[in-house]
């Protein structure tokens, strides 16, 4: 009988890791699979016998192997009981993770439990973390993840754009914040090396840099790992300039799509993928909340690290002389109340027109928690400020978690009161999903 129900594959692992390239073998002949999940469950106690050919074993060892096999079957049968256990209990929503009375260790155990993640998926209560682009300011994402782990807030889906895809990929790869920190620190160190940048300069027909050193830095963080093998569901967003559309990548070599998602036009050449040219996903959607929503997330924590847009009015008349603008910029006594835009400023604003519209849509998406990290004082390439940016993100994350707990809302549903203002709707207690425009 045909069915339209979603079909998702659950892969059980005896260790909390996935060897590179093994997931693809399960998926390539199962085209009807819409998603897959990596779940940690020891299939056999470590003291059991190893896999041996019974044909060459003595009789008593054959009996022992049969006993071990039955033990494995019983262990597999216990999976049903474990799933029923998590499925029968009311699955905690985002707010209930904040309102728990247990200590941090219990919260961390609940958040890291793979069966709990699977149960949230089955019940439609998945929590997604969407990380926006912003260059070095994206180091603050690491601080946010750290604060969420300490508070016991689970991350079931993670992804993002540009530096957000980089940090998200590092965490999704193993679900290990320590490894994420180490690899991000190594990459930042390479980005601050002047000699690496100088030797990578080229004649700027396509871009100022060849991209070799940047590629090498990304590859050292991800090696040859594939997105399918990541422990957590992950996505990276790029801009396809061949067909003028946004691309969402959930499979393939991770380093290539992370590199494509971080490819600023003019600085790095586009990544060629099956004949298509891919550049920074921020040109289309710098905070891809809609992608996480389409992947089944119920609560979406969206972290924005982009710089502030200058919306101050400009008045220079109906025509503008470049010579006049140059002379005025050299005049120390001329202090205008507006900034004359350069060609690069105008091109940059045009490039991000679509992204700005998407950001406004993301802020009012149902179940979205929008956060703007206070990292705007750092420039896009200030990777040498790694520790300062990380601390800013961590402190902000801790403050927001404390605020959510204090308010008892998760977070409040916002309701328009007057033009340009929003008000928290009363009566929305912890455990109910709401919508928030900004925090």
Coordinates of C-alpha atoms in Angstrom, one line a residue:
X1 CA 0.0 0.0 0.0
X2 CA 1.4 3.4 -1.0
X3 CA 1.6 6.1 1.6
X4 CA 2.5 9.8 1.7
X5 CA 4.0 9.6 5.2
X6 CA 7.5 10.8 5.7
X7 CA 10.1 8.1 5.8
X8 CA 13.2 8.8 8.0
X9 CA 16.1 6.4 8.6
X10 CA 17.4 5.9 12.2
X11 CA 21.0 4.7 12.3
X12 CA 22.1 3.2 15.6
X13 CA 25.8 3.4 16.6
X14 CA 27.6 1.6 19.4
X15 CA 29.9 4.6 19.7
X16 CA 28.9 8.3 19.6
X17 CA 30.7 8.9 16.3
X18 CA 30.2 8.2 12.7
X19 CA 33.0 7.1 10.4
X20 CA 33.4 9.3 7.3
X21 CA 31.5 8.1 4.3
X22 CA 29.5 5.4 5.9
X23 CA 26.1 7.1 5.9
X24 CA 26.1 7.6 2.2
X25 CA 26.2 3.8 1.7
X26 CA 22.9 3.6 3.6
X27 CA 21.2 6.5 1.7
X28 CA 22.3 6.0 -1.9
X29 CA 20.0 3.0 -2.6
X30 CA 17.1 4.4 -0.5
X31 CA 16.0 7.4 -2.4
X32 CA 12.7 7.4 -0.6
X33 CA 14.4 8.5 2.7
X34 CA 13.6 12.1 3.5
X35 CA 15.9 12.4 6.5
X36 CA 18.2 10.4 8.7
X37 CA 19.2 10.4 12.4
X38 CA 22.4 9.2 14.1
X39 CA 21.5 7.7 17.5
X40 CA 24.0 6.4 20.1
X41 CA 23.0 3.0 21.6
X42 CA 25.5 0.3 22.7
X43 CA 24.4 -2.8 20.9
X44 CA 26.5 -5.2 22.9
X45 CA 28.4 -4.9 26.2
X46 CA 32.1 -4.6 25.7
X47 CA 33.0 -7.8 27.4
X48 CA 31.1 -9.9 24.9
X49 CA 32.9 -12.0 22.4
X50 CA 34.2 -10.6 19.2
X51 CA 32.8 -11.5 15.8
X52 CA 34.3 -14.9 14.9
X53 CA 33.5 -17.5 12.2
X54 CA 31.7 -20.3 14.1
X55 CA 32.9 -22.8 11.5
X56 CA 36.4 -22.8 13.0
X57 CA 35.3 -22.6 16.7
X58 CA 35.1 -25.4 19.3
X59 CA 31.7 -26.6 20.3
X60 CA 31.7 -24.7 23.6
X61 CA 32.7 -21.5 21.9
X62 CA 29.9 -21.9 19.3
X63 CA 27.4 -22.2 22.1
X64 CA 28.8 -19.0 23.7
X65 CA 28.5 -17.1 20.4
X66 CA 24.9 -18.2 20.1
X67 CA 24.3 -16.9 23.5
X68 CA 25.9 -13.6 22.6
X69 CA 23.8 -13.4 19.5
X70 CA 20.6 -13.9 21.5
X71 CA 21.8 -11.2 23.8
X72 CA 22.2 -8.8 20.9
X73 CA 18.7 -9.6 19.7
X74 CA 17.3 -8.9 23.1
X75 CA 19.2 -5.6 23.2
X76 CA 17.8 -4.7 19.8
X77 CA 14.3 -5.5 21.0
X78 CA 14.8 -3.2 24.0
X79 CA 15.0 -0.3 21.5
X80 CA 11.2 -0.4 21.2
X81 CA 10.9 0.0 24.9
X82 CA 13.2 2.9 25.1
X83 CA 11.5 4.7 22.3
X84 CA 8.1 4.1 23.9
X85 CA 9.5 5.4 27.2
X86 CA 10.4 8.8 25.7
X87 CA 7.4 8.9 23.4
X88 CA 4.9 8.2 26.2
X89 CA 6.2 10.9 28.4
X90 CA 5.2 14.4 27.5
X91 CA 8.1 15.8 25.6
X92 CA 9.6 18.9 27.2
X93 CA 9.2 22.1 25.2
X94 CA 11.9 24.7 25.1
X95 CA 10.4 26.4 28.2
X96 CA 10.4 23.3 30.3
X97 CA 14.1 22.9 29.8
X98 CA 14.5 26.3 31.3
X99 CA 12.2 25.7 34.2
X100 CA 13.7 22.3 35.4
X101 CA 14.7 22.1 39.0
X102 CA 17.5 19.6 38.5
X103 CA 21.2 20.5 38.5
X104 CA 23.3 21.3 35.4
X105 CA 24.5 17.7 35.1
X106 CA 21.0 16.4 34.8
X107 CA 20.1 19.1 32.2
X108 CA 23.1 18.3 30.1
X109 CA 22.3 14.6 30.2
X110 CA 18.8 15.3 29.0
X111 CA 19.9 17.7 26.3
X112 CA 22.6 15.3 24.9
X113 CA 20.4 12.2 24.9
X114 CA 19.9 11.0 21.4
X115 CA 16.6 9.2 22.1
X116 CA 15.2 12.4 23.6
X117 CA 16.2 14.2 20.4
X118 CA 14.5 11.5 18.3
X119 CA 11.4 11.8 20.6
X120 CA 11.2 15.5 20.1
X121 CA 11.4 14.9 16.3
X122 CA 8.6 12.4 16.4
X123 CA 6.4 14.8 18.5
X124 CA 7.2 17.9 16.4
X125 CA 9.1 19.6 19.3
X126 CA 12.6 19.9 17.7
X127 CA 14.7 22.9 18.7
X128 CA 16.9 24.5 16.0
X129 CA 19.8 26.9 16.2
X130 CA 20.2 29.2 13.2
X131 CA 23.5 31.1 13.0
X132 CA 23.8 34.2 10.8
X133 CA 26.8 35.5 8.9
X134 CA 29.0 38.4 9.9
X135 CA 32.7 37.4 9.5
X136 CA 34.8 37.4 12.7
X137 CA 31.7 38.6 14.7
X138 CA 30.4 35.0 14.2
X139 CA 32.9 33.8 16.8
X140 CA 30.2 34.9 19.2
X141 CA 28.1 31.9 18.1
X142 CA 30.5 29.7 20.0
X143 CA 29.7 31.6 23.2
X144 CA 25.9 31.2 22.5
X145 CA 26.3 27.4 22.1
X146 CA 28.3 27.2 25.2
X147 CA 25.7 29.1 27.2
X148 CA 22.9 26.9 25.8
X149 CA 24.8 23.7 26.8
X150 CA 25.3 25.0 30.3
X151 CA 21.6 25.8 30.6
X152 CA 20.6 22.4 29.3
X153 CA 18.9 23.7 26.2
X154 CA 19.0 21.0 23.5
X155 CA 20.1 21.6 19.9
X156 CA 18.3 19.2 17.5
X157 CA 19.0 21.0 14.2
X158 CA 21.8 23.5 13.5
X159 CA 22.9 25.4 10.4
X160 CA 23.5 28.8 9.1
X161 CA 25.1 31.1 6.6
X162 CA 28.8 32.2 6.1
X163 CA 30.6 32.1 9.5
X164 CA 27.3 30.6 10.9
X165 CA 27.6 27.6 8.6
X166 CA 31.2 27.2 9.8
X167 CA 30.5 27.3 13.5
X168 CA 27.3 25.2 13.1
X169 CA 29.2 22.6 11.1
X170 CA 31.9 22.3 13.7
X171 CA 29.3 21.6 16.4
X172 CA 27.1 19.4 14.3
X173 CA 30.1 17.2 13.3
X174 CA 30.6 15.7 16.7
X175 CA 28.3 17.6 19.0
X176 CA 31.4 18.4 21.0
X177 CA 31.8 22.1 22.1
X178 CA 35.5 21.5 23.1
X179 CA 36.4 20.2 19.6
X180 CA 34.4 23.1 18.1
X181 CA 36.3 25.6 20.1
X182 CA 39.7 24.2 19.2
X183 CA 39.1 24.0 15.5
X184 CA 37.6 27.5 15.4
X185 CA 40.6 28.9 17.3
X186 CA 42.9 27.2 14.8
X187 CA 41.0 28.7 11.9
X188 CA 41.1 32.2 13.4
X189 CA 44.8 31.9 13.9
X190 CA 45.3 31.2 10.2
X191 CA 43.0 34.1 9.2
X192 CA 45.2 36.5 11.2
X193 CA 48.4 35.4 9.5
X194 CA 49.6 38.3 7.3
X195 CA 52.0 36.2 5.4
X196 CA 49.4 33.6 4.5
X197 CA 47.2 36.4 3.0
X198 CA 50.1 38.0 1.2
X199 CA 51.2 34.8 -0.5
X200 CA 47.6 34.1 -1.5
X201 CA 47.2 37.4 -3.4
X202 CA 46.7 37.2 -7.1
X203 CA 45.8 39.4 -10.1
X204 CA 42.2 40.4 -9.3
X205 CA 40.4 39.2 -12.4
X206 CA 37.9 37.2 -10.4
X207 CA 39.0 37.9 -6.8
X208 CA 41.8 39.4 -4.8
X209 CA 42.9 36.0 -3.4
X210 CA 43.3 32.6 -5.0
X211 CA 41.4 30.9 -2.2
X212 CA 44.0 28.2 -1.6
X213 CA 45.0 29.3 1.9
X214 CA 41.3 29.8 2.9
X215 CA 40.4 26.4 1.5
X216 CA 43.3 24.8 3.4
X217 CA 42.1 26.4 6.7
X218 CA 38.5 25.2 6.2
X219 CA 39.7 21.7 5.2
X220 CA 41.9 21.4 8.3
X221 CA 38.8 21.9 10.4
X222 CA 36.5 19.4 8.6
X223 CA 38.9 17.2 6.7
X224 CA 37.0 14.9 4.3
X225 CA 33.9 14.5 6.5
X226 CA 30.6 14.6 4.8
X227 CA 27.5 16.4 6.0
X228 CA 25.5 13.1 6.1
X229 CA 27.9 11.8 8.7
X230 CA 27.4 14.8 11.0
X231 CA 25.9 13.7 14.3
X232 CA 23.3 16.4 14.3
X233 CA 21.1 17.4 11.3
X234 CA 22.9 20.3 9.6
X235 CA 22.5 22.7 6.7
X236 CA 24.6 25.3 5.0
X237 CA 23.2 28.1 2.7
X238 CA 24.9 29.4 -0.4
X239 CA 24.0 31.7 -3.3
X240 CA 24.0 30.1 -6.8
X241 CA 25.0 33.0 -9.1
X242 CA 24.7 30.7 -12.1
X243 CA 20.9 30.4 -11.7
X244 CA 20.3 33.3 -9.3
X245 CA 18.9 31.3 -6.5
X246 CA 19.5 30.1 -2.9
X247 CA 20.9 26.7 -2.3
X248 CA 20.5 24.6 0.8
X249 CA 23.2 21.9 1.3
X250 CA 22.5 18.9 3.5
X251 CA 24.9 16.4 2.0
X252 CA 28.3 16.3 0.3
X253 CA 31.8 17.2 1.5
X254 CA 31.3 19.7 4.3
X255 CA 34.4 21.8 3.8
X256 CA 33.4 22.7 0.2
X257 CA 29.9 24.0 1.1
X258 CA 31.1 25.8 4.2
X259 CA 33.8 27.4 2.0
X260 CA 31.1 28.4 -0.6
X261 CA 28.9 29.8 2.1
X262 CA 31.8 32.0 3.3
X263 CA 32.9 33.2 -0.2
X264 CA 32.6 37.0 -0.3
X265 CA 32.4 38.2 -3.8
X266 CA 35.6 40.0 -4.9
X267 CA 37.7 38.5 -2.1
X268 CA 37.4 34.8 -2.9
X269 CA 36.5 33.1 -6.2
X270 CA 33.2 31.2 -6.3
X271 CA 33.2 27.4 -5.6
X272 CA 32.3 25.4 -8.7
X273 CA 29.8 22.7 -7.9
X274 CA 28.6 20.6 -10.9
X275 CA 29.1 23.6 -13.1
X276 CA 27.3 26.0 -10.8
X277 CA 29.1 28.9 -9.1
X278 CA 28.4 29.2 -5.4
X279 CA 29.2 32.3 -3.3
X280 CA 28.3 33.6 0.2
X281 CA 24.7 32.6 1.2
X282 CA 24.3 36.0 2.9
X283 CA 23.5 37.6 -0.4
X284 CA 20.2 35.7 -0.4
X285 CA 19.4 35.0 3.3
X286 CA 21.9 35.9 6.0
X287 CA 19.7 34.3 8.7
X288 CA 17.9 31.3 7.1
X289 CA 15.2 30.7 9.7
X290 CA 12.8 29.4 6.9
X291 CA 15.2 26.6 6.2
X292 CA 15.1 25.3 9.8
X293 CA 11.4 25.6 9.8
X294 CA 11.1 23.5 6.6
X295 CA 13.3 20.9 8.3
X296 CA 10.7 20.4 11.0
X297 CA 11.9 22.7 13.8
X298 CA 9.2 23.9 16.2
X299 CA 11.4 26.4 18.2
X300 CA 14.1 28.3 16.3
X301 CA 16.8 30.3 18.1
X302 CA 18.1 32.7 15.5
X303 CA 21.4 34.5 16.3
X304 CA 22.2 37.6 14.2
X305 CA 25.8 38.9 14.2
X306 CA 25.6 41.2 11.2
X307 CA 26.7 44.9 11.3
X308 CA 24.1 47.6 11.8
X309 CA 22.6 49.1 8.6
X310 CA 23.1 52.9 8.2
X311 CA 19.7 54.2 7.5
X312 CA 20.5 57.9 8.2
X313 CA 19.1 60.3 5.4
X314 CA 21.5 61.5 2.7
X315 CA 21.0 64.8 0.9
X316 CA 23.6 65.7 -1.8
X317 CA 21.1 66.9 -4.5
X318 CA 20.2 65.5 -7.9
X319 CA 23.7 65.3 -9.2
X320 CA 27.1 64.6 -7.5
X321 CA 30.6 65.5 -8.6
X322 CA 33.2 63.1 -7.6
X323 CA 35.8 65.9 -7.6
X324 CA 33.7 67.9 -5.2
X325 CA 33.2 64.9 -2.9
X326 CA 37.0 64.3 -2.9
X327 CA 37.8 67.9 -2.1
X328 CA 35.2 68.0 0.7
X329 CA 36.6 64.8 2.2
X330 CA 40.0 66.5 2.4
X331 CA 38.6 69.6 4.0
X332 CA 39.1 69.3 7.8
X333 CA 36.4 72.0 8.4
X334 CA 33.7 70.3 6.4
X335 CA 31.5 68.2 8.8
X336 CA 28.4 67.0 6.9
X337 CA 25.5 65.3 8.7
X338 CA 25.5 62.5 6.1
X339 CA 27.9 60.1 4.5
X340 CA 28.5 60.2 0.7
X341 CA 28.3 56.6 -0.4
X342 CA 31.1 55.0 -2.4
X343 CA 30.7 52.7 -5.4
X344 CA 31.5 49.8 -3.0
X345 CA 28.9 50.9 -0.5
X346 CA 26.2 51.0 -3.2
X347 CA 27.2 47.6 -4.6
X348 CA 27.2 46.1 -1.1
X349 CA 23.7 47.4 -0.3
X350 CA 22.4 46.1 -3.6
X351 CA 23.9 42.7 -3.0
X352 CA 22.1 42.4 0.4
X353 CA 18.7 43.7 -0.6
X354 CA 17.1 40.3 -0.7
X355 CA 18.8 39.3 2.6
X356 CA 17.4 42.3 4.5
X357 CA 13.9 41.4 3.4
X358 CA 14.4 37.8 4.5
X359 CA 15.7 39.0 7.9
X360 CA 12.5 40.9 8.6
X361 CA 10.4 37.8 7.7
X362 CA 12.6 35.7 10.0
X363 CA 11.9 38.0 13.0
X364 CA 8.1 37.4 12.8
X365 CA 8.3 33.7 12.0
X366 CA 6.2 31.7 14.5
X367 CA 8.3 30.0 17.1
X368 CA 11.4 32.1 16.3
X369 CA 13.5 33.6 19.0
X370 CA 15.6 36.4 17.5
X371 CA 18.8 37.5 19.2
X372 CA 21.1 40.3 18.1
X373 CA 24.6 39.8 19.6
X374 CA 26.3 43.0 20.8
X375 CA 29.4 42.4 18.6
X376 CA 29.0 45.2 16.1
X377 CA 32.1 47.1 17.3
X378 CA 34.3 44.4 15.8
X379 CA 35.1 44.4 12.0
X380 CA 34.4 41.5 9.6
X381 CA 38.1 40.4 9.5
X382 CA 39.1 41.0 13.2
X383 CA 39.7 37.3 13.9
X384 CA 42.5 38.3 16.2
X385 CA 39.8 39.4 18.7
X386 CA 38.7 35.8 19.1
X387 CA 38.6 35.7 22.9
X388 CA 36.8 39.1 23.3
X389 CA 34.1 38.2 20.7
X390 CA 33.6 34.8 22.3
X391 CA 33.2 36.3 25.7
X392 CA 30.7 38.8 24.4
X393 CA 28.6 36.0 22.9
X394 CA 28.8 33.9 26.0
X395 CA 27.9 36.7 28.4
X396 CA 24.9 37.7 26.2
X397 CA 23.7 34.1 26.0
X398 CA 23.9 33.6 29.8
X399 CA 22.0 36.9 30.3
X400 CA 19.2 35.9 27.9
X401 CA 18.8 32.4 29.5
X402 CA 18.5 34.1 32.9
X403 CA 16.0 36.5 31.5
X404 CA 13.8 33.8 30.1
X405 CA 13.8 31.9 33.4
X406 CA 13.0 35.1 35.3
X407 CA 10.1 36.1 33.0
X408 CA 8.6 32.6 32.9
X409 CA 7.8 33.0 29.3
X410 CA 9.3 31.1 26.4
X411 CA 9.8 33.6 25.1
X412 CA 6.6 35.7 25.0
X413 CA 4.3 35.9 22.1
X414 CA 4.6 39.4 20.7
X415 CA 1.5 41.3 19.8
X416 CA 1.5 44.6 18.1
X417 CA 0.2 47.4 20.3
X418 CA 1.1 50.6 18.5
X419 CA 3.0 51.4 15.4
X420 CA 6.7 50.5 15.9
X421 CA 6.1 48.8 19.3
X422 CA 5.6 45.3 20.5
X423 CA 4.2 43.9 23.8
X424 CA 4.6 40.6 25.5
X425 CA 1.2 38.8 25.6
X426 CA 0.4 37.9 29.2
X427 CA -0.5 34.4 30.3
X428 CA 2.0 32.6 28.1
X429 CA 3.8 30.5 30.7
X430 CA 6.9 28.4 30.3
X431 CA 6.4 25.4 28.0
X432 CA 4.2 27.1 25.4
X433 CA 5.6 28.1 22.1
X434 CA 5.3 31.8 21.2
X435 CA 6.7 34.2 18.6
X436 CA 9.1 36.9 19.2
X437 CA 10.2 39.8 17.0
X438 CA 13.4 40.6 18.8
X439 CA 15.1 40.4 22.1

